[in-house]
Coordinates of C-alpha atoms in Angstrom, one line a residue:
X170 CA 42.5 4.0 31.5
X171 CA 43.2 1.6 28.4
X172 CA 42.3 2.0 25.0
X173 CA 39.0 3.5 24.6
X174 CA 36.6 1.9 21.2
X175 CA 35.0 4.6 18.8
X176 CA 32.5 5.9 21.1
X177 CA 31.3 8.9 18.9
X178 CA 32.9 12.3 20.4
X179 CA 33.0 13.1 16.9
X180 CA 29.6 12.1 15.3
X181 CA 26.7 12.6 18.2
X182 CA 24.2 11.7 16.3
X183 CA 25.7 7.9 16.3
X184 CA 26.8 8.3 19.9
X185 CA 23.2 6.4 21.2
X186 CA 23.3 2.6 22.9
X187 CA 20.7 1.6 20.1
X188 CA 23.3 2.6 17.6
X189 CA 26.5 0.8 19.3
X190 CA 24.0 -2.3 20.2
X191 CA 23.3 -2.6 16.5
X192 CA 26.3 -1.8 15.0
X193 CA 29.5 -1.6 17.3
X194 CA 32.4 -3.6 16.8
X195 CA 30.9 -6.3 19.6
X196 CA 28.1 -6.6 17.3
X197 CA 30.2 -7.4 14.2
X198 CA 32.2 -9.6 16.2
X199 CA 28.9 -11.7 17.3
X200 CA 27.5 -11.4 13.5
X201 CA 31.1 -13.4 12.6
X202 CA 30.1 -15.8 15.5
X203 CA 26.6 -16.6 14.8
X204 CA 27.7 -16.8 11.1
X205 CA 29.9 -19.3 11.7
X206 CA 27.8 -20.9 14.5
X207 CA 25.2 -21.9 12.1
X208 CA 27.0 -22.9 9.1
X209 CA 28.2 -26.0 12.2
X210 CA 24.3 -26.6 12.5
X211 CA 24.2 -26.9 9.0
X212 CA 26.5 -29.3 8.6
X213 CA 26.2 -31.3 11.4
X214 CA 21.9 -31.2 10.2
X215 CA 23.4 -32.2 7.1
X216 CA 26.0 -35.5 8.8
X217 CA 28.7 -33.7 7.5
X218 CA 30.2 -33.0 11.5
X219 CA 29.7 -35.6 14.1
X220 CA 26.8 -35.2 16.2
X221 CA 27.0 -32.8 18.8
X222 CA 29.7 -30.4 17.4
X223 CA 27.2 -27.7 16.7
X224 CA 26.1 -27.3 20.3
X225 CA 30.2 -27.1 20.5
X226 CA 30.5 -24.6 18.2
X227 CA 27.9 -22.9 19.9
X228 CA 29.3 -22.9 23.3
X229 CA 33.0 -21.4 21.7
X230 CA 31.0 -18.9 19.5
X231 CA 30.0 -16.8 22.7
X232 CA 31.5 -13.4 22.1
X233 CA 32.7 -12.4 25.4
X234 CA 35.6 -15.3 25.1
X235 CA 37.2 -13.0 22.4
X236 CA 39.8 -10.2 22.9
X237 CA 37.8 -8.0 20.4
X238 CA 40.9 -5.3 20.0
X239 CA 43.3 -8.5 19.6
X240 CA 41.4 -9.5 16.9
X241 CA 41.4 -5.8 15.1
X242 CA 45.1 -5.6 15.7
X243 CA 45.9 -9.2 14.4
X244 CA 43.5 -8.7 11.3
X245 CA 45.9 -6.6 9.7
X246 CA 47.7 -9.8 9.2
X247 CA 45.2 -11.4 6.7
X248 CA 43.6 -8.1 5.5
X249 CA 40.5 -9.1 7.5
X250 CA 39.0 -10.1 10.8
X251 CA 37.6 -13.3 10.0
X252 CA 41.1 -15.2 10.0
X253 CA 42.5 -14.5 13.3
X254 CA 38.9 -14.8 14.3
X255 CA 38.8 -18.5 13.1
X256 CA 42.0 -19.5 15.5
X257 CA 40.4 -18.7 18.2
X258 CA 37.3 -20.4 17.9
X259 CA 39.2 -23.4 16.8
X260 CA 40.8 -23.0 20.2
X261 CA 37.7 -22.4 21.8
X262 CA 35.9 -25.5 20.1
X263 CA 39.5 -27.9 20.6
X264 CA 38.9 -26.9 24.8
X265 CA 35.3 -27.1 24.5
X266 CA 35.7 -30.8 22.7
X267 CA 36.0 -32.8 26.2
X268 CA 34.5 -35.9 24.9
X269 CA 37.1 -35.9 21.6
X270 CA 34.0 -35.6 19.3
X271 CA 36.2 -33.8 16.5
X272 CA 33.5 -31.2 16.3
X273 CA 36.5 -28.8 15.0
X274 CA 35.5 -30.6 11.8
X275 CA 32.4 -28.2 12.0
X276 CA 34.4 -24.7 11.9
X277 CA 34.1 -22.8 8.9
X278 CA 34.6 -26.2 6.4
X279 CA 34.1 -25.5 2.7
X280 CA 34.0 -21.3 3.7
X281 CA 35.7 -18.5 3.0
X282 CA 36.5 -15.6 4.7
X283 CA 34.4 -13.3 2.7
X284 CA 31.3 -16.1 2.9
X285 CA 31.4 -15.5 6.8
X286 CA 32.1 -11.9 6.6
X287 CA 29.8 -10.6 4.1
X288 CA 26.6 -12.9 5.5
X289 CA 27.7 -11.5 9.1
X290 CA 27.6 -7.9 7.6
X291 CA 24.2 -8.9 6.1
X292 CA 23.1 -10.0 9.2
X293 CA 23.7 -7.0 11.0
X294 CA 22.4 -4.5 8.7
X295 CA 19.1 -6.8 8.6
X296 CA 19.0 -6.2 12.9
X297 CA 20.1 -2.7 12.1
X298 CA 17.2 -1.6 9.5
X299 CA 14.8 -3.5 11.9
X300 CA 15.9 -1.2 14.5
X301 CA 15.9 1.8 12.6
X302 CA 12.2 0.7 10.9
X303 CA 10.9 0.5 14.5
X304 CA 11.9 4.2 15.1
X305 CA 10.3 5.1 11.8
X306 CA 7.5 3.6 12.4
X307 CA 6.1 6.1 15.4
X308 CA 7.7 9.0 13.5
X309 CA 5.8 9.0 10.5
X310 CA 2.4 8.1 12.4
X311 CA 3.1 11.6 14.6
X312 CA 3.7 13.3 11.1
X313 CA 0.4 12.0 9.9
X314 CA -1.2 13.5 12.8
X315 CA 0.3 17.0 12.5
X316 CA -1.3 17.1 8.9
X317 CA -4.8 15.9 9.5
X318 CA -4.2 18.2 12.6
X319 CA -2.5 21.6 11.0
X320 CA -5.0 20.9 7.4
X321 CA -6.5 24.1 7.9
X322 CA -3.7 26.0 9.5
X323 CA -2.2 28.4 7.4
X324 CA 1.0 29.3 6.3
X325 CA 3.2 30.9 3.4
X326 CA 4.7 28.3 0.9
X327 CA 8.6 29.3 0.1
X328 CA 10.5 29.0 -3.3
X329 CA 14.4 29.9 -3.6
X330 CA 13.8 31.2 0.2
X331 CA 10.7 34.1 -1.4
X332 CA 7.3 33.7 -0.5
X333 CA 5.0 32.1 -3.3
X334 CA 1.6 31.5 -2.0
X335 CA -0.9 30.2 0.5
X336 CA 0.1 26.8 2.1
X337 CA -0.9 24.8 4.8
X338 CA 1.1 23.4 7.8
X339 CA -0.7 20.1 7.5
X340 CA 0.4 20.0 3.5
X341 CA 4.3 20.7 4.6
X342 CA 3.9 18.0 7.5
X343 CA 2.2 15.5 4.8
X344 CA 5.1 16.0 2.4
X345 CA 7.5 15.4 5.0
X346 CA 5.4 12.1 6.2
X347 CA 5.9 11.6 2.1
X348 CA 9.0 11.6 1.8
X349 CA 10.1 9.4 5.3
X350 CA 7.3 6.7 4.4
X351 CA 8.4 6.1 1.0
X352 CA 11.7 5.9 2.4
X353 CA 10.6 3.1 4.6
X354 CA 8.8 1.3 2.7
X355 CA 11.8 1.0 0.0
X356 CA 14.4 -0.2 3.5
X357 CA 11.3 -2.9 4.3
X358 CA 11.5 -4.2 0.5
X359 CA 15.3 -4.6 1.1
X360 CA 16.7 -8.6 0.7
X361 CA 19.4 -9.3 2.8
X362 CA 20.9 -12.4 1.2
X363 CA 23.1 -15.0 2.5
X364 CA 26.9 -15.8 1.0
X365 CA 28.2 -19.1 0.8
X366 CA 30.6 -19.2 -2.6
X367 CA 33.8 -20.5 -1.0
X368 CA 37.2 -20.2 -2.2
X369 CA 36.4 -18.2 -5.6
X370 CA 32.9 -18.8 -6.2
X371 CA 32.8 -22.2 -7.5
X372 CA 32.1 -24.2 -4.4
X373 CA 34.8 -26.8 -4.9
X374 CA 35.4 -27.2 -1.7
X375 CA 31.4 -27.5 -0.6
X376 CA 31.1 -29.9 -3.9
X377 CA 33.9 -32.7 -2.5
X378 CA 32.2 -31.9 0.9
X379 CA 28.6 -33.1 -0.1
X380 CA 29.4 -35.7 -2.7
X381 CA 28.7 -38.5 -1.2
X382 CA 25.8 -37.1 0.8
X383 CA 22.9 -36.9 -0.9
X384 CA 22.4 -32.8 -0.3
X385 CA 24.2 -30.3 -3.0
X386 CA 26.2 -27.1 -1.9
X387 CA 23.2 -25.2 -3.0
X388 CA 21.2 -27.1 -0.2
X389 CA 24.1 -26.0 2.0
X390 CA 23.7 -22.7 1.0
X391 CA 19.4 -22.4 1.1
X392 CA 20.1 -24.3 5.1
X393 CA 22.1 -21.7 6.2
X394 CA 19.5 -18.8 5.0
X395 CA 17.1 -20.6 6.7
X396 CA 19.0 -20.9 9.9
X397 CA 19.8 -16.9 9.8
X398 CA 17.2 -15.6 9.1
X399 CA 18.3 -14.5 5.8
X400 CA 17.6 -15.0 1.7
X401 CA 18.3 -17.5 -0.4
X402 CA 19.9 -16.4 -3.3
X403 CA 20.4 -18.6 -6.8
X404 CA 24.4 -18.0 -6.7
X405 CA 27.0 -16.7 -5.0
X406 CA 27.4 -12.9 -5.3
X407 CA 31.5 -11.7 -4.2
X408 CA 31.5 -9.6 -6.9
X409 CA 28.0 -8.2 -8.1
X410 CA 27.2 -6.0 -5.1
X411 CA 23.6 -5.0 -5.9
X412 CA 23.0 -6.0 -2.6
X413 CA 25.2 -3.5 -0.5
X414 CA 24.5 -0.7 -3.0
X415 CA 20.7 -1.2 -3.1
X416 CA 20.7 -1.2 0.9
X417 CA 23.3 1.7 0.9
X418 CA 20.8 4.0 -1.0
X419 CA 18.1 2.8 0.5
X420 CA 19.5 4.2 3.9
X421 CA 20.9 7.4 2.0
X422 CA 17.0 8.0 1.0
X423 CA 16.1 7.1 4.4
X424 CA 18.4 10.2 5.5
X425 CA 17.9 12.7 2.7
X426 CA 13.7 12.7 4.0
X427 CA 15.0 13.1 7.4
X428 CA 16.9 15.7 6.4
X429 CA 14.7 17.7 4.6
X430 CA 12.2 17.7 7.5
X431 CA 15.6 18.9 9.8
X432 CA 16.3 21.4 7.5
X433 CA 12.6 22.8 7.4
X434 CA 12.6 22.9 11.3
X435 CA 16.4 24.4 11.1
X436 CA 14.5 27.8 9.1
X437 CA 11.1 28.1 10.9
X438 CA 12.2 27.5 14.3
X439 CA 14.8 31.0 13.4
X440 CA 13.6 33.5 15.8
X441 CA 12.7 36.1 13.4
X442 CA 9.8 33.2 11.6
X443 CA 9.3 31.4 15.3
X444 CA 6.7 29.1 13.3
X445 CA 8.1 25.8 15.0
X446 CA 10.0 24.8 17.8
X447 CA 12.2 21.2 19.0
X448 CA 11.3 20.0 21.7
X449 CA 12.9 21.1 25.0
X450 CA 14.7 18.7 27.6
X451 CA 17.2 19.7 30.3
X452 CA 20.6 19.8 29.7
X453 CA 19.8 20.1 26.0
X454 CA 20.4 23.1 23.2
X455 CA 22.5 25.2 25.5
X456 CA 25.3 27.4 24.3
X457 CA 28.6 27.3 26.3
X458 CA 28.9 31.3 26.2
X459 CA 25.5 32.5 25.4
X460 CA 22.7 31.7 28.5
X461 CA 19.8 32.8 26.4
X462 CA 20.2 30.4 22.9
X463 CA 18.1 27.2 23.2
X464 CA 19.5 25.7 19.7
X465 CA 17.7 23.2 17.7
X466 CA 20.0 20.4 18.3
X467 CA 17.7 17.5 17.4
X468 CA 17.2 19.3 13.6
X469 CA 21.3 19.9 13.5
X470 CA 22.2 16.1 14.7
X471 CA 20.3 14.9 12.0
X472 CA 21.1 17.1 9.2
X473 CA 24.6 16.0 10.1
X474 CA 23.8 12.8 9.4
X475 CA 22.0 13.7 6.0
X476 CA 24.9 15.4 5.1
X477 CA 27.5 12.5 5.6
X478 CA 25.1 9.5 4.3
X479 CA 25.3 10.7 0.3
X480 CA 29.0 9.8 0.4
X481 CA 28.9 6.5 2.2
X482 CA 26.7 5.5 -0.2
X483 CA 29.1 6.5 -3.2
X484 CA 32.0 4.9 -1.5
X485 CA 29.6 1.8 -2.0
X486 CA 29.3 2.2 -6.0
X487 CA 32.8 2.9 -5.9
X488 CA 33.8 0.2 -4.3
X489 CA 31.3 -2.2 -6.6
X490 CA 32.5 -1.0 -9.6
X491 CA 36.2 -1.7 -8.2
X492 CA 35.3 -5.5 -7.6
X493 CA 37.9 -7.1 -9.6
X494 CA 38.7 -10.9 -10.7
X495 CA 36.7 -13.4 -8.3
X496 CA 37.7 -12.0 -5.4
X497 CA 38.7 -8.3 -5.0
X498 CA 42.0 -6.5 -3.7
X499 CA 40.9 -3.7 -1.4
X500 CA 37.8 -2.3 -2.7
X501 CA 35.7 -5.3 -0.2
X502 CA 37.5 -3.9 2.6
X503 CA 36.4 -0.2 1.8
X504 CA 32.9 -1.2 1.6
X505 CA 33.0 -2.6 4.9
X506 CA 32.9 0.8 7.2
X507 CA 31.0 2.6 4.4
X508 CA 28.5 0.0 5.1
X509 CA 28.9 0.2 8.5
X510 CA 28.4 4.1 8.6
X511 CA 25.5 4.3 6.6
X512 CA 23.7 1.9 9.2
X513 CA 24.8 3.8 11.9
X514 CA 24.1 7.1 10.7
X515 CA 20.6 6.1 9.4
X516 CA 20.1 4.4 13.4
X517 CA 21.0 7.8 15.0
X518 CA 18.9 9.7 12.2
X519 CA 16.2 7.7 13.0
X520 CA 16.4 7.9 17.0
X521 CA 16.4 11.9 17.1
X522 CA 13.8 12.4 14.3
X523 CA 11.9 10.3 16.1
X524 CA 12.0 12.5 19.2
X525 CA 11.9 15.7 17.1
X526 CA 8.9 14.8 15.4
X527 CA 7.0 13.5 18.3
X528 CA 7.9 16.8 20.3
X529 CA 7.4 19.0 17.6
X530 CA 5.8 22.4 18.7
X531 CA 3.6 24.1 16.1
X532 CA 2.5 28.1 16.2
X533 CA -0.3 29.1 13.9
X534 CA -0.2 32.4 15.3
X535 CA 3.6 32.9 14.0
X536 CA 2.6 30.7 10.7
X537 CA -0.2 33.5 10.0
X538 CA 1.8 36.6 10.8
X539 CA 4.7 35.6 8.3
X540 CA 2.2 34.8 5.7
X541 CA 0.6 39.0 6.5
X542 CA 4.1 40.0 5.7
X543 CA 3.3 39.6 2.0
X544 CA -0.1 40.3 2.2
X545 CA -1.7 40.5 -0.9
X546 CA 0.8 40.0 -2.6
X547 CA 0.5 36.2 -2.5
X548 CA -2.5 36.1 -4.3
X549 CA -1.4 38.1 -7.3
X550 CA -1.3 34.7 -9.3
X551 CA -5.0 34.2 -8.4
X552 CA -5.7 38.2 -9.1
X553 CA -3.7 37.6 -12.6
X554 CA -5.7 34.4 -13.3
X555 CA -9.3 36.3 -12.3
X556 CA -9.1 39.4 -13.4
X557 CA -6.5 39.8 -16.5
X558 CA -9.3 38.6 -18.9
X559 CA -11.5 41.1 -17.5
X560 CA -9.8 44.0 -18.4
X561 CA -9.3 42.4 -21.9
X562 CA -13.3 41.8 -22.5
X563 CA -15.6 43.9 -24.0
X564 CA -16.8 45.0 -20.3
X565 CA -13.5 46.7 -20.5
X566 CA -15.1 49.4 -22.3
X567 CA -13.5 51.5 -24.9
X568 CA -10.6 52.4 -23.4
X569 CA -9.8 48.9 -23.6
X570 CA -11.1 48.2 -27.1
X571 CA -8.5 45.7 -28.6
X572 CA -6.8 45.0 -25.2
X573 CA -5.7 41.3 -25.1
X574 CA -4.9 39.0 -22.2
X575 CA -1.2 39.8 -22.4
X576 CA -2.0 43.2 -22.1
X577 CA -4.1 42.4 -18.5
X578 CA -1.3 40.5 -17.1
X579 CA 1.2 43.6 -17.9
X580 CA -1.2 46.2 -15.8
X581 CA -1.6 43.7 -13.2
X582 CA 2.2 43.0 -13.1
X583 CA 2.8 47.4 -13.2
X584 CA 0.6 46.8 -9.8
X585 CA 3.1 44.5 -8.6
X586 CA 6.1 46.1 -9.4
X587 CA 4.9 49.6 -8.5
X588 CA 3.6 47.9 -4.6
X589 CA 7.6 46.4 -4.2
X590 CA 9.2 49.6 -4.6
X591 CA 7.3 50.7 -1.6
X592 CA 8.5 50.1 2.4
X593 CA 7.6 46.2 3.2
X594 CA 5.3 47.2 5.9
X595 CA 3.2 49.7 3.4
X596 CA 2.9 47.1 0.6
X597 CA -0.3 45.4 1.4
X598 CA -2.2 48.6 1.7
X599 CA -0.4 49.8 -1.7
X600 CA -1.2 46.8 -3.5
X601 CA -5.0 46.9 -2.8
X602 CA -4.9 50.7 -3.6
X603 CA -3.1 50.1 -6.8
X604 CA -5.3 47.6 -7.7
X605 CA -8.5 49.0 -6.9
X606 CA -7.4 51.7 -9.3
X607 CA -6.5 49.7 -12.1
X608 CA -9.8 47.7 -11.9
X609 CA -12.8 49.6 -12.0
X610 CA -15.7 48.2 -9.8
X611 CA -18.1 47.6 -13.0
X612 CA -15.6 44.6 -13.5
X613 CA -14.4 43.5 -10.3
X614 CA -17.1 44.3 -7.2
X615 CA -15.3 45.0 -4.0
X616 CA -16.9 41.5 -2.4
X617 CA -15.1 39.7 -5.2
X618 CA -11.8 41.4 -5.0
X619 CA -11.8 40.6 -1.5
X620 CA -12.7 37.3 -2.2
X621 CA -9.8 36.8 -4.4
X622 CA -7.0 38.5 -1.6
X623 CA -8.7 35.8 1.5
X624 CA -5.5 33.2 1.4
X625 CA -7.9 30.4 2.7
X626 CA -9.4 30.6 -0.8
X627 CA -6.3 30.0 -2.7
X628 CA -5.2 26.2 -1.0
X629 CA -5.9 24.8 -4.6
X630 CA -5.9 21.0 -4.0
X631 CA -3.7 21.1 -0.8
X632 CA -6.3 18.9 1.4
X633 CA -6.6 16.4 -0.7
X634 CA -3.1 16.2 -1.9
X635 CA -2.6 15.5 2.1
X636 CA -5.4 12.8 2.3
X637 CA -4.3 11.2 -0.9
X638 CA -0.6 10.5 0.4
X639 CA -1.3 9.2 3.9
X640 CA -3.3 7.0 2.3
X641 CA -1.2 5.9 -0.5
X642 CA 1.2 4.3 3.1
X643 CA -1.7 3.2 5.6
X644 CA 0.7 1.0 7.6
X645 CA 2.7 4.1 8.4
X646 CA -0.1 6.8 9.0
X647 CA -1.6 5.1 12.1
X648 CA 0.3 4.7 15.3
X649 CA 0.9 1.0 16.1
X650 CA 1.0 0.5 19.9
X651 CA 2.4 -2.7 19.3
X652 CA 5.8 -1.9 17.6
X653 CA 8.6 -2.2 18.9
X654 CA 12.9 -3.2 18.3
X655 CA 13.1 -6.6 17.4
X656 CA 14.3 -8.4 20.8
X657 CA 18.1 -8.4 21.2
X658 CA 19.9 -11.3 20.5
X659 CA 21.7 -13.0 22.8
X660 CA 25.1 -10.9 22.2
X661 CA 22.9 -8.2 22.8
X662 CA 21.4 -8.0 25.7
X663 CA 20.8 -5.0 27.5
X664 CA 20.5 -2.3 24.7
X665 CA 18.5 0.8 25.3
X666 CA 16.8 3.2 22.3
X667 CA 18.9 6.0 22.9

């Protein structure tokens, strides 16, 4: 059958067409091309290349004339794809040159390789974190629903895996809309700058090209930006990689609030809570040996990916702080599929949340049974707060006579203890009993004891700690009808969301 690319038996949360369009080794080899296609427009904008060698360059920079695993294989000649790259386009451009223009002039004069390569990495994380922003987008409007939908639907708030207190469904799903907006908002700030430093960051070579032209290297460099769609920057960068470690985190952050919402759904979708549920689609969650398991396959593929991400990112730094001399020996080449990983991890990520979220089933009914299990019990902080200054107050009586708020909080905590020594399923009628007795009525009236065990009445400010964050990101709490990928380029036609 031939060789076979990376197709993603081994990572299924990257194994989408979105993801391959975006970042696959086709699309790399068209970033190198439309890098290198541009810089000829530049110069031939510039009458630095006879006229008409860009619309050569052009024509030779289509990436189906290239042998993409030639190119891989004869790489390991120069340590990187760019230079076995370059002779074939020169080949391409010298067959393509039928009226003798010279427009090989225009192919890659005054680069370097890592000028091509890291703008053409640039330029395909920028497509790639569009792509992954337009998932976003729809996922963190259908978490803003679920919390102005589930404000009022109860639940029991968790902390190291105990239950605490009262909590609302629409609080966790506004937390979780928290965490993925922020997230988004820090990938839309992300510069994706252009590269143009040449042989060792000096631009000799593009400062005897443009001295007798009237335009400086720095033009050079703010022309190709332009034409790419990318940033202008004030100097080269080879070797202060702020820009691949600020978008490496960014992604990482992108997939650390992804996984926490995957993680959440991984727990209450358990059978024994049952509070939530994925989504169901045929063909999907089965178990090879078990008919009955639906598994929550949607949660786990993106958990993967949360769990991967923290270490591409690291490589990054690692490789950064590795960037020796003006040009480094190894540590740019390990950045590469760090880089490379991250964008295709936080594209899967992205593509299933998206689907999880949208799908997500919600059951109040299950939400309100596991918050009866403690009963009570979750509103001994509100009892404590109430009633522990009671029994120290002069409406104490004489028994209590010198009693201070300390002593309050230790009966009420004797209640406690005494009701968690008892069978779970006898504890809330244990607690009230135990309480009941160690409060007499002249202090706390039977209304206002039930008053202070009602959950509802014990939300502190969770509605409007929900209001307040969806409106702290407005452009990511309403659904847009309008969004959408950015349209393929060229190279790209006929990717799918997958």
């Amino acid at each position: 059958m031939g060789l076979q690319g990376d197709v993603g038996l081994l990572s299924p949360v990257t194994a989408s067409p979105l993801v391959a369009s975006l970042t696959g080794d086709r699309a790399v080899l068209a970033a190198i091309l439309r890098v290198e296609a541009a810089w000829a427009a530049v110069l031939e904008g510039a009458s630095l290349s006879p006229a008409g060698s860009a619309a050569v360059v052009a024509a030779a920079a289509e990436v189906d004339r290239y042998d993409l695993a030639g190119i891989a294989v004869r790489a390991q000649g120069g340590a990187n794809p760019v230079i076995p790259l370059l002779a074939d386009l020169r080949g391409h451009v010298a067959a393509l040159d039928t009226a003798g223009i010279g427009a090989s002039k225009a192919v890659h004069t005054s680069l370097t390789s890592q000028d091509v390569f890291d703008s053409a990495l640039i330029l395909l994380a920028r497509d790639a974190v569009r792509g992954l922003l337009a998932e976003l987008k729809p996922t963190t409007a259908a978490l803003a629903a679920l919390a102005e939908q589930h404000a009022d639907t109860l639940c029991v708030g968790r902390s190291l895996t105990q239950h605490s207190l009262p909590f609302s469904f629409g609080l966790k799903a506004a937390q979780w809309f928290h965490g993925l907006a922020a997230a988004a908002r820090r990938l839309e700030a992300i510069e994706f700058p252009v590269q143009t430093g040449g042989a060792a960051g000096t631009l000799a070579a593009a400062t005897v090209l443009t001295s007798d032209s009237g335009v400086s290297p720095f033009e050079l460099a703010d022309r190709l930006a332009a034409e790419l769609g990318l940033a202008a920057v004030p100097a080269p960068w080879h070797t202060n990689r702020l820009a691949v470690t600020s978008l490496g985190d960014a992604l990482a952050a992108m997939t650390d609030a992804a996984g926490k919402i995957a993680s959440d759904v991984l727990f209450l979708s358990r059978p024994e809570v049952a509070e939530l549920a994925e989504p169901r689609a045929a063909g999907r969650g089965g178990s090879s040996a078990m008919p009955q398991k639906q598994n929550p396959v949607l949660s786990v593929l993106v958990r993967s990916a949360a769990l991967q991400a923290p270490g591409q990112a690291a490589q990054l730094h690692l490789a950064a702080a590795n960037f020796n001399d003006e040009r480094p020996d190894g540590a740019w080449h390990s950045e590469w599929p760090a880089l490379r990983q991250l964008l295709r991890l936080g594209l899967g990520a992205a593509v299933q949340l998206r689907e999880l979220v949208e799908g997500l089933q919600v059951f109040p009914d299950a939400m309100r049974r596991n918050l009866e299990l403690s009963g009570p019990l979750l509103l001994s902080e509100a009892v404590t707060a109430a009633v522990a200054p009671l029994l120290a107050g002069p409406a104490a009586g004489q028994a209590a006579a010198g009693a201070s708020a300390a002593d309050g909080k230790q009966r009420l905590q004797s209640v406690v203890d005494q009701t968690l020594r008892v069978p779970a399923q006898d504890r809330a009628t244990t607690y009230r009993r135990l309480l009941r007795a160690a409060v007499p009525t002249e202090l706390l009236s039977d209304a206002r004891l039930e008053e202070l065990l009602d959950p509802s009445r014990y939300l502190g400010q969770a509605a409007e700690i929900s209001r307040r964050i969806l409106a702290a990101y407005p452009e990511y709490s309403a659904p847009e009808p309008s969004i959408s990928a950015p349209p393929p380029t060229p190279e790209l036609n006929g990717a799918s969301r997958g």
